[in-house]
């Protein structure tokens, strides 16, 4: 056992003494030591209940003959961090989380690990660590929040509040109506209730094989999640006995299955960022071309909020991710030899329920024969731009309009809330990329304000930053190369015509090459926004969005 390095032999007497100071007995020390890594805190609603999950995991580990020891890591709530300096720390935290988990697990020679994340950057951060550590690992997340309801009984969620801010500014909603939503849209603990980033990556973890079926969709407040957590604790002991490690599960085959699932449910564009980074950490890097190929060959089978009115709890009620995987398996788009923590994908598919036909459609009746996410390229985005195609109205799949250029999110929001954006405009927000932000802030406030003000079917938004999974409409992010390194987005001027063809995968600035060269020769990189601390280090070391924004 790996833990023998800290508990076996005369020279390890001091180590055993310290472990016994924790209250461990000789009998417990004789068993495998299993790290239980939680991101529990009292800030983020998706993490508030994670101690209950951890306690259940530890019970499962003990039932299966292991000794669990718990540690914690940090988290940043994207919703609370939105639209201020705090959002610069969100994507940055992914790397801090990965580093911290690697440190505590490797530093104490654990035999196996159960990770208990929730929310946007914590899940991929822990998955990055799992790839680095490559020990037997199972993930059990905190699960989704239940949806709220408005006075008419329609479902609401966190995004309802961001849209409401724009509606109030446009005079379409009263502050009293917004206050009702404020008190009802987020009714329980858990990750915000749509197919936003947190739930997208929690669902993808099932396709990656590192989590048990149900991980992504069983609501946080259901007792079923406690049972699932106990099963996760028992399952990691089974993996340890068989010496099945993280990279036996997360590999080229499972990364492909994750990409296919992502396209089938049209999740957050952030999943493309995270899964690209995870694939690199697993030793099987993927490119934007790979994403494009999977998108072109995978049907879009479900449209959960913000792409549609239903929420994760509704998907759970019709079989969850297993239902989608079953239909993808029947369509032949999955690698069925891939190994999961509970058997092969082929064995899983044999037990998957049929689709209900409404929340999860058949391949024959798919929302679209192609995936819910789309990679765009052109002279404005030579390396990539990404959009949630499934959440864009048909009327805006093609669009040309004048650029409204803003060097930062704050200036753009001031213009949007000030009524200075007109139908047909293309809002460009730059210097918000991984290095330029730094931290690649999410632009949910401006996109939701545009929607709330009724401009989402006439205006587009383009940024080298990124978007919340709650974003809908023609919002194109991850534009690479970013402005900070002199990408073409840095050369756009007010009034330039921008051409968008989402289905055709094109994003072009309609300015001739000679003029662009003149602008490029005159462009000067802005000074770094931070010269010390974690953001300064991040800005210096981070790669571009199309590479997954990992640190070199």
Coordinates of C-alpha atoms in Angstrom, one line a residue:
X1 CA 0.0 0.0 0.0
X2 CA 1.2 3.5 -0.7
X3 CA 0.4 4.5 2.9
X4 CA 3.1 2.0 4.1
X5 CA 5.5 4.9 3.5
X6 CA 4.1 6.6 6.5
X7 CA 3.1 3.8 8.8
X8 CA 5.3 0.7 8.4
X9 CA 8.6 0.0 10.1
X10 CA 10.6 1.2 13.0
X11 CA 11.6 4.5 11.3
X12 CA 7.9 5.3 11.0
X13 CA 7.2 5.4 14.7
X14 CA 7.1 9.2 14.7
X15 CA 4.6 9.2 11.9
X16 CA 2.4 6.6 13.6
X17 CA 2.5 8.7 16.8
X18 CA 1.2 11.7 14.9
X19 CA -1.6 9.6 13.3
X20 CA -2.5 8.2 16.7
X21 CA -2.7 11.8 18.0
X22 CA -5.6 12.1 15.5
X23 CA -7.3 9.3 17.4
X24 CA -6.5 6.5 15.0
X25 CA -6.0 3.0 16.4
X26 CA -3.5 0.3 15.3
X27 CA -6.4 -1.5 13.6
X28 CA -7.3 1.6 11.6
X29 CA -3.7 2.2 10.6
X30 CA -3.5 -1.4 9.3
X31 CA -6.2 -0.6 6.8
X32 CA -5.8 1.4 3.6
X33 CA -5.9 5.2 4.2
X34 CA -8.4 6.9 2.0
X35 CA -8.4 10.7 1.4
X36 CA -11.8 12.3 1.5
X37 CA -11.4 15.7 -0.1
X38 CA -14.3 18.1 0.3
X39 CA -14.8 21.7 -0.6
X40 CA -17.3 22.3 2.1
X41 CA -17.8 26.0 3.2
X42 CA -20.5 28.3 4.4
X43 CA -20.3 30.7 1.4
X44 CA -21.4 28.7 -1.6
X45 CA -24.9 27.1 -1.6
X46 CA -23.5 24.2 -3.6
X47 CA -21.1 23.5 -0.8
X48 CA -23.1 24.2 2.3
X49 CA -24.1 20.6 2.7
X50 CA -21.0 18.8 1.7
X51 CA -20.1 17.7 5.2
X52 CA -23.2 15.5 5.1
X53 CA -21.9 14.0 1.9
X54 CA -18.4 13.5 3.4
X55 CA -19.8 11.8 6.4
X56 CA -21.7 9.4 4.2
X57 CA -18.6 8.7 2.1
X58 CA -16.6 8.0 5.2
X59 CA -19.3 5.6 6.3
X60 CA -19.0 3.7 3.0
X61 CA -15.2 3.5 3.2
X62 CA -15.4 2.1 6.7
X63 CA -18.0 -0.4 5.7
X64 CA -15.7 -1.6 2.9
X65 CA -12.6 -1.9 5.2
X66 CA -10.8 1.4 4.8
X67 CA -9.8 4.2 7.0
X68 CA -11.1 7.6 5.8
X69 CA -9.3 10.9 6.6
X70 CA -10.9 14.1 5.5
X71 CA -9.3 17.3 4.2
X72 CA -10.8 20.4 2.6
X73 CA -10.0 22.8 -0.2
X74 CA -11.3 26.2 -1.3
X75 CA -14.0 27.3 -3.7
X76 CA -15.3 30.5 -5.3
X77 CA -19.0 31.0 -6.1
X78 CA -19.2 32.3 -9.6
X79 CA -22.6 33.8 -8.9
X80 CA -21.4 35.8 -6.0
X81 CA -18.1 36.7 -7.7
X82 CA -19.9 37.9 -10.9
X83 CA -19.4 41.3 -12.3
X84 CA -16.7 42.6 -10.0
X85 CA -13.0 41.9 -9.3
X86 CA -13.9 38.6 -7.6
X87 CA -14.6 36.9 -10.9
X88 CA -10.9 37.2 -11.8
X89 CA -10.3 34.6 -9.1
X90 CA -12.8 32.0 -10.2
X91 CA -10.9 30.3 -13.1
X92 CA -7.7 31.0 -11.2
X93 CA -9.0 29.0 -8.3
X94 CA -9.2 25.9 -10.5
X95 CA -5.4 25.6 -10.5
X96 CA -5.1 26.4 -6.8
X97 CA -7.6 23.7 -6.0
X98 CA -5.8 21.2 -8.2
X99 CA -2.5 22.1 -6.5
X100 CA -3.9 21.9 -3.0
X101 CA -5.4 18.5 -3.5
X102 CA -2.2 17.2 -5.1
X103 CA -0.2 18.5 -2.1
X104 CA -2.3 17.1 0.6
X105 CA -2.8 13.6 -1.0
X106 CA 0.7 13.1 -2.1
X107 CA 2.2 14.7 1.0
X108 CA 0.4 12.1 3.2
X109 CA 0.8 9.0 1.0
X110 CA -2.9 8.1 0.7
X111 CA -3.8 4.9 -0.9
X112 CA -7.0 6.1 -2.6
X113 CA -9.2 9.2 -2.8
X114 CA -12.8 10.3 -2.9
X115 CA -13.3 13.8 -4.1
X116 CA -16.4 15.8 -3.1
X117 CA -16.6 19.0 -5.2
X118 CA -19.5 21.2 -6.2
X119 CA -19.7 24.2 -8.5
X120 CA -17.9 25.6 -11.5
X121 CA -14.2 25.4 -10.9
X122 CA -14.0 23.0 -8.0
X123 CA -15.1 20.0 -10.0
X124 CA -12.5 20.4 -12.8
X125 CA -9.9 21.4 -10.3
X126 CA -10.3 18.2 -8.4
X127 CA -10.4 16.2 -11.6
X128 CA -7.1 17.7 -12.7
X129 CA -5.7 16.6 -9.4
X130 CA -7.0 13.1 -9.8
X131 CA -5.2 12.9 -13.2
X132 CA -2.0 14.1 -11.6
X133 CA -2.2 11.7 -8.6
X134 CA -3.4 8.7 -10.6
X135 CA -4.5 6.7 -7.6
X136 CA -7.9 4.9 -7.2
X137 CA -10.4 7.7 -7.2
X138 CA -14.2 8.2 -7.2
X139 CA -16.0 11.5 -7.4
X140 CA -19.3 12.3 -5.6
X141 CA -20.5 15.8 -6.1
X142 CA -22.9 17.9 -4.0
X143 CA -25.7 17.7 -6.6
X144 CA -28.1 20.2 -8.2
X145 CA -30.3 22.7 -6.4
X146 CA -34.0 22.4 -6.9
X147 CA -35.6 25.0 -9.2
X148 CA -37.7 27.9 -7.8
X149 CA -41.2 28.9 -9.0
X150 CA -42.7 32.2 -9.9
X151 CA -46.3 33.2 -8.9
X152 CA -47.6 31.5 -12.1
X153 CA -45.9 28.2 -11.2
X154 CA -43.2 28.5 -13.8
X155 CA -39.7 27.3 -12.9
X156 CA -37.1 29.9 -12.0
X157 CA -33.4 29.8 -11.2
X158 CA -30.4 32.1 -10.5
X159 CA -30.4 33.3 -14.1
X160 CA -33.9 34.6 -13.6
X161 CA -32.3 37.2 -11.3
X162 CA -29.6 38.3 -13.8
X163 CA -32.3 38.6 -16.5
X164 CA -34.5 40.5 -14.0
X165 CA -31.8 43.1 -13.5
X166 CA -32.0 44.0 -17.2
X167 CA -35.7 43.9 -17.2
X168 CA -35.9 46.4 -14.3
X169 CA -33.4 48.7 -16.0
X170 CA -35.7 48.5 -19.1
X171 CA -38.8 49.2 -17.1
X172 CA -40.2 45.8 -17.9
X173 CA -40.2 44.6 -14.3
X174 CA -40.8 46.3 -10.9
X175 CA -38.3 46.0 -8.1
X176 CA -41.0 44.3 -6.0
X177 CA -41.3 41.6 -8.7
X178 CA -37.5 41.2 -8.7
X179 CA -37.5 40.9 -4.9
X180 CA -40.0 38.0 -5.1
X181 CA -37.6 36.2 -7.4
X182 CA -34.7 37.0 -5.1
X183 CA -36.4 35.2 -2.3
X184 CA -37.6 32.2 -4.3
X185 CA -35.3 31.4 -7.3
X186 CA -32.7 29.6 -5.3
X187 CA -34.7 27.6 -2.8
X188 CA -32.3 24.9 -1.6
X189 CA -28.6 24.1 -1.3
X190 CA -26.9 22.6 -4.3
X191 CA -25.5 23.8 -7.6
X192 CA -27.7 26.3 -9.5
X193 CA -30.5 24.3 -11.0
X194 CA -30.0 24.6 -14.8
X195 CA -27.5 23.0 -17.1
X196 CA -25.1 25.7 -16.1
X197 CA -21.3 25.1 -15.7
X198 CA -21.4 23.3 -12.3
X199 CA -24.1 20.8 -13.3
X200 CA -22.6 20.4 -16.8
X201 CA -19.3 19.2 -15.4
X202 CA -20.9 17.1 -12.7
X203 CA -22.9 15.4 -15.4
X204 CA -19.8 15.0 -17.6
X205 CA -18.1 13.2 -14.7
X206 CA -20.5 10.3 -15.2
X207 CA -19.5 10.0 -18.9
X208 CA -15.8 10.3 -17.9
X209 CA -16.5 7.2 -15.7
X210 CA -15.0 8.7 -12.5
X211 CA -18.5 9.2 -10.9
X212 CA -21.4 6.8 -10.3
X213 CA -24.6 7.2 -12.4
X214 CA -26.8 9.8 -10.7
X215 CA -23.9 12.0 -9.7
X216 CA -24.9 14.8 -12.0
X217 CA -28.6 14.9 -11.5
X218 CA -29.8 13.6 -8.2
X219 CA -30.8 16.7 -6.3
X220 CA -28.7 17.9 -3.4
X221 CA -31.5 17.6 -0.9
X222 CA -32.6 14.1 -1.8
X223 CA -31.7 11.2 0.6
X224 CA -30.7 9.3 -2.6
X225 CA -27.6 11.5 -2.7
X226 CA -26.5 10.4 0.8
X227 CA -26.9 6.8 -0.3
X228 CA -25.0 7.5 -3.5
X229 CA -22.2 9.0 -1.3
X230 CA -22.0 5.8 0.7
X231 CA -21.8 3.8 -2.5
X232 CA -19.0 6.0 -3.7
X233 CA -17.1 5.3 -0.5
X234 CA -17.5 1.6 -1.0
X235 CA -16.7 1.8 -4.7
X236 CA -13.3 3.4 -4.1
X237 CA -12.3 0.5 -1.9
X238 CA -13.3 -1.9 -4.7
X239 CA -11.1 0.1 -7.2
X240 CA -8.2 0.0 -4.7
X241 CA -8.5 -3.8 -4.4
X242 CA -8.4 -4.1 -8.2
X243 CA -5.7 -1.4 -8.5
X244 CA -7.9 0.6 -11.0
X245 CA -6.5 4.1 -10.9
X246 CA -7.8 7.5 -12.2
X247 CA -6.0 7.3 -15.5
X248 CA -7.3 3.8 -16.2
X249 CA -10.7 5.5 -16.3
X250 CA -10.0 9.1 -17.6
X251 CA -8.3 8.5 -20.9
X252 CA -8.8 9.0 -24.6
X253 CA -11.9 6.8 -24.7
X254 CA -13.7 8.5 -21.8
X255 CA -12.7 12.0 -22.9
X256 CA -14.4 11.2 -26.2
X257 CA -17.5 10.0 -24.4
X258 CA -17.5 13.2 -22.2
X259 CA -17.3 15.4 -25.3
X260 CA -20.2 13.5 -26.9
X261 CA -22.4 13.8 -23.8
X262 CA -21.5 17.5 -23.7
X263 CA -22.8 18.0 -27.2
X264 CA -25.9 15.9 -26.5
X265 CA -27.0 18.1 -23.6
X266 CA -25.6 21.4 -24.9
X267 CA -23.9 22.2 -21.6
X268 CA -21.9 25.3 -20.6
X269 CA -19.2 26.5 -23.0
X270 CA -16.9 26.3 -19.9
X271 CA -16.9 22.5 -20.2
X272 CA -14.9 22.9 -23.4
X273 CA -12.3 24.8 -21.4
X274 CA -12.2 22.4 -18.5
X275 CA -12.4 19.1 -20.4
X276 CA -9.6 20.3 -22.7
X277 CA -7.4 21.0 -19.6
X278 CA -8.4 17.6 -18.1
X279 CA -7.5 15.8 -21.3
X280 CA -4.1 17.3 -21.3
X281 CA -3.6 16.3 -17.6
X282 CA -4.6 12.8 -18.5
X283 CA -2.0 12.6 -21.3
X284 CA -4.5 12.6 -24.2
X285 CA -4.7 16.2 -25.3
X286 CA -7.6 17.4 -27.5
X287 CA -7.9 20.4 -29.8
X288 CA -10.7 22.6 -31.0
X289 CA -10.8 20.5 -34.2
X290 CA -11.6 17.5 -32.1
X291 CA -14.4 19.3 -30.5
X292 CA -15.7 20.3 -33.9
X293 CA -15.7 16.7 -35.1
X294 CA -17.6 15.5 -32.1
X295 CA -20.1 18.4 -32.4
X296 CA -20.7 17.5 -36.1
X297 CA -21.4 13.9 -35.3
X298 CA -23.5 14.1 -32.1
X299 CA -27.2 15.0 -32.0
X300 CA -28.5 17.5 -29.4
X301 CA -31.0 15.4 -27.4
X302 CA -32.0 17.7 -24.5
X303 CA -32.4 21.4 -23.8
X304 CA -32.2 22.1 -20.1
X305 CA -32.2 25.7 -18.8
X306 CA -31.0 28.1 -20.1
X307 CA -31.6 26.4 -23.5
X308 CA -35.1 25.4 -22.5
X309 CA -37.6 25.6 -19.6
X310 CA -36.8 22.4 -17.8
X311 CA -34.2 21.9 -15.0
X312 CA -31.8 19.2 -13.8
X313 CA -34.5 17.8 -11.4
X314 CA -36.7 17.1 -14.5
X315 CA -33.8 15.4 -16.3
X316 CA -33.2 13.3 -13.1
X317 CA -36.9 12.2 -13.1
X318 CA -36.6 10.6 -16.6
X319 CA -33.4 8.7 -16.0
X320 CA -30.8 11.4 -15.8
X321 CA -27.5 11.1 -17.7
X322 CA -28.0 7.3 -18.0
X323 CA -31.0 8.0 -20.3
X324 CA -28.9 10.3 -22.6
X325 CA -26.0 7.8 -22.6
X326 CA -28.3 5.0 -23.5
X327 CA -29.6 6.9 -26.5
X328 CA -26.1 7.9 -27.6
X329 CA -25.0 4.3 -27.2
X330 CA -27.8 3.1 -29.5
X331 CA -26.7 5.8 -32.0
X332 CA -23.1 4.4 -32.0
X333 CA -21.4 7.6 -31.0
X334 CA -19.8 6.3 -27.7
X335 CA -16.7 4.3 -27.0
X336 CA -18.3 1.3 -25.2
X337 CA -15.0 -0.3 -24.2
X338 CA -14.2 2.6 -21.9
X339 CA -13.9 1.7 -18.3
X340 CA -15.8 3.4 -15.5
X341 CA -15.7 3.2 -11.8
X342 CA -18.6 0.8 -12.0
X343 CA -17.7 -1.4 -15.0
X344 CA -17.4 -0.8 -18.7
X345 CA -19.6 1.6 -20.7
X346 CA -21.1 -1.3 -22.5
X347 CA -22.2 -2.8 -19.2
X348 CA -23.7 0.5 -18.2
X349 CA -25.5 0.9 -21.5
X350 CA -27.2 -2.5 -21.0
X351 CA -28.9 -1.1 -17.9
X352 CA -29.7 2.4 -19.2
X353 CA -33.4 3.3 -19.4
X354 CA -35.1 4.4 -22.6
X355 CA -35.6 8.1 -23.3
X356 CA -38.9 9.7 -22.4
X357 CA -39.1 11.4 -25.8
X358 CA -39.8 14.8 -24.3
X359 CA -37.1 15.9 -21.9
X360 CA -34.6 13.5 -23.5
X361 CA -35.4 13.0 -27.2
X362 CA -34.6 10.1 -29.5
X363 CA -31.9 10.5 -32.1
X364 CA -34.6 10.4 -34.8
X365 CA -36.4 13.3 -33.1
X366 CA -33.3 15.2 -31.9
X367 CA -33.5 19.0 -31.4
X368 CA -30.6 19.1 -33.9
X369 CA -28.5 16.5 -35.7
X370 CA -25.4 18.3 -34.4
X371 CA -24.2 19.2 -31.0
X372 CA -25.3 22.0 -28.7
X373 CA -21.9 23.7 -28.7
X374 CA -20.0 25.1 -31.7
X375 CA -16.5 26.2 -32.4
X376 CA -16.2 29.3 -34.6
X377 CA -13.2 30.5 -36.5
X378 CA -12.3 33.4 -38.8
X379 CA -10.1 36.4 -39.0
X380 CA -11.5 37.6 -35.7
X381 CA -10.9 34.3 -34.0
X382 CA -8.1 32.4 -35.8
X383 CA -7.7 29.8 -33.1
X384 CA -11.3 29.7 -31.8
X385 CA -14.4 31.2 -30.4
X386 CA -17.2 29.1 -28.8
X387 CA -20.9 29.5 -28.5
X388 CA -23.8 27.5 -27.0
X389 CA -25.5 27.0 -30.3
X390 CA -28.5 25.3 -28.7
X391 CA -29.4 28.4 -26.7
X392 CA -29.3 30.8 -29.8
X393 CA -32.6 31.7 -31.5
X394 CA -32.7 30.6 -35.2
X395 CA -33.0 34.3 -36.2
X396 CA -29.5 35.0 -34.8
X397 CA -27.6 32.1 -36.2
X398 CA -26.4 34.5 -38.9
X399 CA -25.8 38.1 -38.1
X400 CA -23.9 41.2 -39.3
X401 CA -23.7 44.3 -37.3
X402 CA -21.5 47.2 -36.1
X403 CA -19.0 46.6 -33.3
X404 CA -19.5 48.4 -30.0
X405 CA -16.1 48.0 -28.4
X406 CA -15.4 48.0 -24.7
X407 CA -12.1 47.4 -23.0
X408 CA -13.5 45.5 -20.0
X409 CA -16.8 44.3 -18.6
X410 CA -17.6 47.3 -16.5
X411 CA -17.6 49.7 -19.4
X412 CA -19.9 47.4 -21.4
X413 CA -22.3 47.0 -18.5
X414 CA -22.5 50.7 -18.1
X415 CA -23.4 51.1 -21.7
X416 CA -26.0 48.3 -21.7
X417 CA -27.8 49.4 -18.5
X418 CA -27.5 53.0 -19.8
X419 CA -29.6 52.1 -22.9
X420 CA -26.7 52.9 -25.3
X421 CA -26.8 49.5 -27.1
X422 CA -29.1 49.4 -30.2
X423 CA -30.7 46.5 -32.0
X424 CA -28.3 45.0 -34.5
X425 CA -25.2 45.9 -32.5
X426 CA -22.4 43.5 -31.8
X427 CA -21.0 44.1 -28.3
X428 CA -17.2 43.4 -28.1
X429 CA -15.7 43.0 -24.6
X430 CA -12.0 42.5 -24.7
X431 CA -8.9 42.4 -22.4
X432 CA -10.9 39.8 -20.3
X433 CA -9.0 36.7 -21.5
X434 CA -7.0 34.3 -19.4
X435 CA -4.0 36.6 -19.3
X436 CA -5.6 39.9 -20.0
X437 CA -8.3 39.7 -17.4
X438 CA -6.5 38.1 -15.8
X439 CA -8.7 35.1 -15.0
X440 CA -11.1 35.2 -18.0
X441 CA -14.1 36.6 -16.2
X442 CA -17.6 35.3 -17.0
X443 CA -19.9 37.8 -18.8
X444 CA -23.3 36.7 -17.3
X445 CA -24.2 40.2 -16.2
X446 CA -24.0 41.8 -19.7
X447 CA -25.5 38.9 -21.5
X448 CA -28.4 38.7 -19.1
X449 CA -28.9 42.4 -19.2
X450 CA -29.1 42.2 -23.0
X451 CA -31.7 39.4 -22.7
X452 CA -33.7 41.2 -20.0
X453 CA -33.9 44.3 -22.1
X454 CA -35.2 42.3 -25.0
X455 CA -32.1 42.6 -27.2
X456 CA -31.1 39.0 -27.4
X457 CA -32.8 38.4 -30.7
X458 CA -31.1 41.4 -32.3
X459 CA -27.7 41.9 -30.6
X460 CA -24.7 39.6 -30.3
X461 CA -21.8 39.7 -27.8
X462 CA -18.2 38.6 -28.4
X463 CA -15.5 38.4 -25.9
X464 CA -12.1 36.9 -25.2
X465 CA -13.5 36.2 -21.7
X466 CA -16.0 33.5 -21.1
X467 CA -19.6 32.9 -20.2
X468 CA -21.6 31.4 -17.3
X469 CA -23.4 28.2 -18.2
X470 CA -26.5 30.3 -17.6
X471 CA -25.8 32.5 -20.6
X472 CA -28.1 32.2 -23.6
X473 CA -28.4 34.0 -26.9
X474 CA -25.7 34.8 -29.5
X475 CA -22.8 35.1 -27.0
X476 CA -19.5 34.0 -28.4
X477 CA -16.6 33.6 -25.9
X478 CA -13.1 32.2 -25.6
X479 CA -12.0 34.3 -28.6
X480 CA -8.4 33.3 -29.2
X481 CA -5.8 34.7 -29.5
X482 CA -6.9 37.1 -26.8
X483 CA -6.5 40.9 -26.9
X484 CA -3.7 40.9 -24.3
X485 CA -1.4 39.1 -26.7
X486 CA -2.4 41.1 -29.8
X487 CA -5.1 38.9 -31.1
X488 CA -7.3 40.3 -33.8
X489 CA -10.0 41.2 -31.2
X490 CA -7.6 43.9 -30.0
X491 CA -7.7 45.5 -33.4
X492 CA -11.5 46.0 -33.7
X493 CA -12.7 49.6 -33.8
X494 CA -16.1 51.1 -33.0
X495 CA -18.4 50.7 -36.0
X496 CA -16.5 47.9 -37.7
X497 CA -18.9 45.4 -39.2
X498 CA -18.6 41.9 -37.7
X499 CA -20.1 38.8 -39.5
X500 CA -21.3 35.8 -37.5
X501 CA -22.3 32.5 -39.0
X502 CA -22.9 30.1 -36.1
X503 CA -23.9 27.0 -38.1
X504 CA -21.2 27.7 -40.6
X505 CA -18.6 28.1 -37.8
X506 CA -17.4 31.5 -39.0
X507 CA -16.5 34.7 -37.1
X508 CA -15.1 37.5 -39.2
X509 CA -14.2 41.1 -39.0
X510 CA -15.1 42.8 -42.3
X511 CA -12.0 45.0 -42.5
X512 CA -9.4 44.5 -45.3
X513 CA -6.1 43.0 -44.5
X514 CA -4.1 46.1 -45.2
X515 CA -6.1 48.1 -42.6
X516 CA -5.7 45.3 -40.1
X517 CA -1.9 45.3 -40.6
X518 CA -1.9 49.1 -40.1
X519 CA -3.7 48.7 -36.8
X520 CA -1.5 45.8 -35.8
X521 CA 1.6 47.9 -36.3
X522 CA 0.2 50.7 -34.1
X523 CA -1.0 48.4 -31.3
X524 CA 0.8 48.3 -28.0
X525 CA 0.2 45.7 -25.3
X526 CA -1.4 47.2 -22.1
X527 CA 0.5 47.1 -18.9
X528 CA -0.3 44.1 -16.6
X529 CA -3.2 44.9 -14.3
X530 CA -1.5 43.0 -11.4
X531 CA 2.1 43.0 -10.5
X532 CA 2.0 40.8 -7.3
X533 CA 0.0 38.0 -5.9
X534 CA -1.8 35.0 -7.4
X535 CA -3.3 37.0 -10.4
X536 CA 0.1 38.3 -11.4
X537 CA 1.5 34.7 -11.4
X538 CA -1.6 33.4 -13.2
X539 CA -1.3 36.1 -16.0
X540 CA 2.3 35.2 -16.6
X541 CA 1.8 31.4 -16.7
X542 CA -1.6 30.8 -18.2
X543 CA -2.1 29.4 -21.7
X544 CA -4.8 30.5 -24.2
X545 CA -8.5 29.5 -23.9
X546 CA -8.3 27.2 -26.9
X547 CA -5.6 25.2 -25.0
X548 CA -7.8 25.0 -21.8
X549 CA -6.2 27.9 -20.0
X550 CA -3.9 25.6 -18.0
X551 CA -0.7 26.8 -16.3
X552 CA 2.6 26.1 -18.0

